Every structure is written in C-alpha cells, then in structure tokens.
Short mmCIF file of C-alpha atoms in Angstrom, two decimals:
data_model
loop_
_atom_site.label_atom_id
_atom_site.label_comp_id
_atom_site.label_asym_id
_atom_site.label_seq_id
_atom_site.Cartn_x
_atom_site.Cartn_y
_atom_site.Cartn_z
CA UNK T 899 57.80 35.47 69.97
CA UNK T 900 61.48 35.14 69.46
CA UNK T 901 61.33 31.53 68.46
CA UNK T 902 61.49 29.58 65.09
CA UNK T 903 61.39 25.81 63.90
CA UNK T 904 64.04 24.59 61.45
CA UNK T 905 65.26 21.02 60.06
CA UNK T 906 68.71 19.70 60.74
CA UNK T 907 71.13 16.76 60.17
CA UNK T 908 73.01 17.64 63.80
CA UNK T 909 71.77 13.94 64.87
CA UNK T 910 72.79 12.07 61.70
CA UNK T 911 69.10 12.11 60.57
CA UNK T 912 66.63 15.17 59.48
CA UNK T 913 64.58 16.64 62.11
CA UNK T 914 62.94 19.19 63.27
CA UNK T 915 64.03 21.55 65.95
CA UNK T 916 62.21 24.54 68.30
CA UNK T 917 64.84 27.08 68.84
CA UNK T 918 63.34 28.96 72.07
CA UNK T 919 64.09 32.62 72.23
CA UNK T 920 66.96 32.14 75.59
CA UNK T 921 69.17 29.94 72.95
CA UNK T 922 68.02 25.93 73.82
CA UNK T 923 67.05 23.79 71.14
CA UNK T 924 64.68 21.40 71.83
CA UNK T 925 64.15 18.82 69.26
CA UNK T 926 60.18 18.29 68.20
CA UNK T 927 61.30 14.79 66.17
CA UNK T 928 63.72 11.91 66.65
CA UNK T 929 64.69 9.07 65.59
CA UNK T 930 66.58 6.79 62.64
CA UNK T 931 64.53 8.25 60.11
CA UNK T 932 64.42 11.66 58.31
CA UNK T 933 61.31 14.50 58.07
CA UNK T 934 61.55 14.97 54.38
CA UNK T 935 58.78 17.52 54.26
CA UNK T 936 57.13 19.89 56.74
CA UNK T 937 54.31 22.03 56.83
CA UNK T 938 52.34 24.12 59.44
CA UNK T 939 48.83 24.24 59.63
CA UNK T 940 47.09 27.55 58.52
CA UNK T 941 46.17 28.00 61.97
CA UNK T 942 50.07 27.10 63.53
CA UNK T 943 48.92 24.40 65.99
CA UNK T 944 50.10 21.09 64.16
CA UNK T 945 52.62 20.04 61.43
CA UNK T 946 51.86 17.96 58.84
CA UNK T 947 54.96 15.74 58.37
CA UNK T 948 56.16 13.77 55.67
CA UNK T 949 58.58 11.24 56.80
CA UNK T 950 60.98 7.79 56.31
CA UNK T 951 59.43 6.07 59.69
CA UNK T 952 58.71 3.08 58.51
CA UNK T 953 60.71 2.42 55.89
CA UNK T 954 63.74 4.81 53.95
CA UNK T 955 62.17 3.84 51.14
CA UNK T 956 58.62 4.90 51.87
CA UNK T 957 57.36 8.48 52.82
CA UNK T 958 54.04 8.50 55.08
CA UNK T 959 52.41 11.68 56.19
CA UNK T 960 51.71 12.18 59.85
CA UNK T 961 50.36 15.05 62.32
CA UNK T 962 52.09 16.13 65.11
CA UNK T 963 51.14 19.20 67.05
CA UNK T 964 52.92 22.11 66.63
CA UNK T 965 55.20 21.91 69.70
CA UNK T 966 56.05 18.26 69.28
CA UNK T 967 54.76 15.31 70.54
CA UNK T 968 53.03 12.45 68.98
CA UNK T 969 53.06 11.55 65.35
CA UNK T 970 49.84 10.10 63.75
CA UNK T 971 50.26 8.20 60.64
CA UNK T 972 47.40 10.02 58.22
CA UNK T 973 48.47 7.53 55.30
CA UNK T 974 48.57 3.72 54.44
CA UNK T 975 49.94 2.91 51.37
CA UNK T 976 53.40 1.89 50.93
CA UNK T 977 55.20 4.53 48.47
CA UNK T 978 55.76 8.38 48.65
CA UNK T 979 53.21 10.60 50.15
CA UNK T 980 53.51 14.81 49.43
CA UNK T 981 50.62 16.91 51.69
CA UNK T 982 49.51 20.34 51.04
CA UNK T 983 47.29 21.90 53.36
CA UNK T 984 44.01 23.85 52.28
CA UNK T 985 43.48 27.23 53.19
CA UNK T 986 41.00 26.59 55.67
CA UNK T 987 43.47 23.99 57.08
CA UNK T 988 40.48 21.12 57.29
CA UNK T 989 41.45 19.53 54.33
CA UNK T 990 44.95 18.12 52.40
CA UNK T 991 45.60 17.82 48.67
CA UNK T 992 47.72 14.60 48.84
CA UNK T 993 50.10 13.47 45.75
CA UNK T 994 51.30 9.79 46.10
CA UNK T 995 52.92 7.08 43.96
CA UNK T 996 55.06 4.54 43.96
CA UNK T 997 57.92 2.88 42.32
CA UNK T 998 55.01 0.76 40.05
CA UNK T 999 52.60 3.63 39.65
CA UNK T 1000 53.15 7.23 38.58
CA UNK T 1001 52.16 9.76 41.03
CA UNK T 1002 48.36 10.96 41.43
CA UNK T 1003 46.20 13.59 43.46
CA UNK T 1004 43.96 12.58 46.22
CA UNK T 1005 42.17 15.08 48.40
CA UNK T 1006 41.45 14.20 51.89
CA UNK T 1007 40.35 15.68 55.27
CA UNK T 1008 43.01 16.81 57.81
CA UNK T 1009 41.92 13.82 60.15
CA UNK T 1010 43.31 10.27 60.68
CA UNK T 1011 41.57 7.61 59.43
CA UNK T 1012 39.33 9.45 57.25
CA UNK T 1013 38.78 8.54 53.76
CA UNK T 1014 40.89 9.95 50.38
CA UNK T 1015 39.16 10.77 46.91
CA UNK T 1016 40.98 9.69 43.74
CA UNK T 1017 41.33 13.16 41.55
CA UNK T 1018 43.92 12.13 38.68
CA UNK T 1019 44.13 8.89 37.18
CA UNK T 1020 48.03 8.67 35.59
CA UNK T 1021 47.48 4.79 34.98
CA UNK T 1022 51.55 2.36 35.30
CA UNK T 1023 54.89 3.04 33.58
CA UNK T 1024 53.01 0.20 31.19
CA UNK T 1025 49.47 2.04 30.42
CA UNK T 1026 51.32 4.87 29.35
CA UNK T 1027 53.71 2.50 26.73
CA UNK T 1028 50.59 0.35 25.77
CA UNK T 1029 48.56 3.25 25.06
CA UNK T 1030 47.46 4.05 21.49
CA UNK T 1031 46.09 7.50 21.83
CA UNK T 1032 48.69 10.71 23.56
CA UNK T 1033 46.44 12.71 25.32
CA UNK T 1034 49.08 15.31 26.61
CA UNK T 1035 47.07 18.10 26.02
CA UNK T 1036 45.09 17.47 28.97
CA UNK T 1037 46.41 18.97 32.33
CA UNK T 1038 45.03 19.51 35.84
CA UNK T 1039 44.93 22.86 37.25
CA UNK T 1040 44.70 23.23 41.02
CA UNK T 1041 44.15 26.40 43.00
CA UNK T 1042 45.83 25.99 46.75
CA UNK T 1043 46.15 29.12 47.94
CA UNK T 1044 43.96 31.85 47.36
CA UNK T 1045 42.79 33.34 50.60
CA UNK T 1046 39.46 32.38 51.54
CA UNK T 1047 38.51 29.45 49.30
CA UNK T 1048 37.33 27.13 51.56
CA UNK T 1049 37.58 24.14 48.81
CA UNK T 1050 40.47 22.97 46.40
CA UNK T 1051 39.45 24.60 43.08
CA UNK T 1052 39.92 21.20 40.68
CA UNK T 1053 39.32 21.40 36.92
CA UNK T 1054 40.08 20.18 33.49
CA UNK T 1055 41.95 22.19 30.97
CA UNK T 1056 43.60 21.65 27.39
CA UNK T 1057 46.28 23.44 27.03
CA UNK T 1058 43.94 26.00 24.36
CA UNK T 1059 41.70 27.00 27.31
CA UNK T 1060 43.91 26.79 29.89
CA UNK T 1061 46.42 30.04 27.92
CA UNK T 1062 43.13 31.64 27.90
CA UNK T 1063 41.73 31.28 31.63
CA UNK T 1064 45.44 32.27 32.26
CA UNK T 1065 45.14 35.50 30.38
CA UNK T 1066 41.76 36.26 32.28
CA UNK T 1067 42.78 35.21 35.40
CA UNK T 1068 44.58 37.11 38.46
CA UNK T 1069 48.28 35.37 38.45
CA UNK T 1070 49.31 36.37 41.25
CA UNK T 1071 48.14 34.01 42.86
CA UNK T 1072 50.05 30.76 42.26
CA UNK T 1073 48.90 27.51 40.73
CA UNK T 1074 50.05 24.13 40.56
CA UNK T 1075 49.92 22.60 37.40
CA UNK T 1076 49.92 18.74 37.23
CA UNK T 1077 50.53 16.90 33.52
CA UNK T 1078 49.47 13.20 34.49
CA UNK T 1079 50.81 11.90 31.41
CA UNK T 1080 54.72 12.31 32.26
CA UNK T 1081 56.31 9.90 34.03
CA UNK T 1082 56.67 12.55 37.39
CA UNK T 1083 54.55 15.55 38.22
CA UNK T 1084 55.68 19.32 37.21
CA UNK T 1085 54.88 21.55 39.32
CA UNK T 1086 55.34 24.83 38.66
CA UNK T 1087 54.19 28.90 40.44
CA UNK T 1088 52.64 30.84 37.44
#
C-alpha cells in the first residue's frame, strides 16, 4: 500500500517511475527512448509497454513485470503498435499500422513469440483512392471490458443494426468502435 506508478519527463525522456510509500522514486524504465503507453495487467504483476526503443519513429509493445525489470519485445513489425489487455489478462487486442498502411486489429496471446490473427482488413492510403465501391457503413464493434468475458467479443455491424443492438444493449459498459475505412481509427466510450 501507499505506493503508485506514474510517467515522467524528469530524465529528458518518458518513463515510468515506482514512488514507494517513505518518498524514493525508483525508476522501473530508462533509457533514450520514451514509454508512450502503459498498461497493467488485470492481475497487477506485469505492464504491457508501448515504447520508442528501437527507433523514435516506431512503437513496439513489450512486457515488463510489474516492479521493473526486463522488457520483452511482444511485436515485430516496424510501425506503431497500441495493446489492450483482455479481461482475463491472457490475451491482447493489438492495433498497428504504419506510415504505408492504415491501422488494423490483431488479437494475440499475452506471450512472446506467439502468433497474431488479422481481424480488420483497412487495405493502403491507395486501396482506399482506387476503390470504386464506399463501404463506410460497415464498422467493427469490439467489447474489451465487460467483466468476465473471457474472449474479445468481435462482430460486424452496419451502422442500421448497430443503432439497434445499441438501443438493446447495456451501455454502460464501454465499446470501442473502429471505422476501417478512414484514414485513422476513432475510437470512442459509448
């Protein structure tokens, strides 16, 4: 008790830092690079990071255990990496792109080295010129956080059925929302 973890530029860079309950900081990262993203695991034993390492240009996501130590690149690809944990904490819900491709959704286990599944398809800056038929109707809707779901709830919606799930479902609990047809991905907390 009495302690908390928070992200500061006191080095030059963004990291994060333990601040114990007598007053000492200790740092859990370091380096020339930033932590652009952090999140704890449902269970509070390890941080999923997402970070410049390698390259300012490039986010990666790694694990590091809760009270610091090593970091364990979870992602290849060059580009920018965004992890959500699941519930459960076993799996991640993992947006990427890069500065060629738009953004897309790829689920994964919590684990490195394991393998990703492809769950939007948003197609190049040039698909999305090229194409002849708009389909921006179509939306993904994903479920994160509902207590107890032990899976990512993943489904396709037009924009007709998805005003009508939203008027039969509970909204408290929040959704993300994911248009793959703009050039970025909207999130938004209904």
């Amino acid at each position: 008790g009495g302690r908390f973890v928070f992200a500061s530029e006191r080095s030059g860079w963004s990291h994060l830092y333990l601040a114990e309950s007598d007053g000492s900081i200790v740092p859990l990262t370091s380096g020339d690079w930033e932590v652009r993203g952090a999140s704890l695991s449902p269970d509070r034993s390890t941080w999923l990071l997402q970070a410049s390492r390698e390259h300012p240009s490039d986010d990666f996501l790694y694990l590091m255990p809760s009270a610091g130590g090593e970091l364990r690149r979870i992602t290849d690809k060059p580009g920018r990496h965004e992890g959500y944990w699941s519930p459960d904490g076993d799996r991640l819900a993992v947006v990427y792109g890069e500065t060629v491709q738009l953004p897309d959704l790829f689920l994964r286990d919590a684990n490195v080295g394991t393998h990703e599944t492809r769950i939007t398809h948003s197609g190049s800056d040039a698909f999305f010129v090229n194409r002849t038929e708009t389909r921006a109707e179509t939306l993904s809707v994903i479920h994160l956080f509902s207590s107890g779901m032990k899976n990512f709830l993943v489904c396709r919606f037009t924009l007709k059925r998805l005003l009508v799930l939203m008027l039969e479902w509970d909204t408290l609990f929040p959704i993300i929302i994911f248009f793959p047809v703009i050039s970025h991905i909207l999130a938004m907390v209904l």
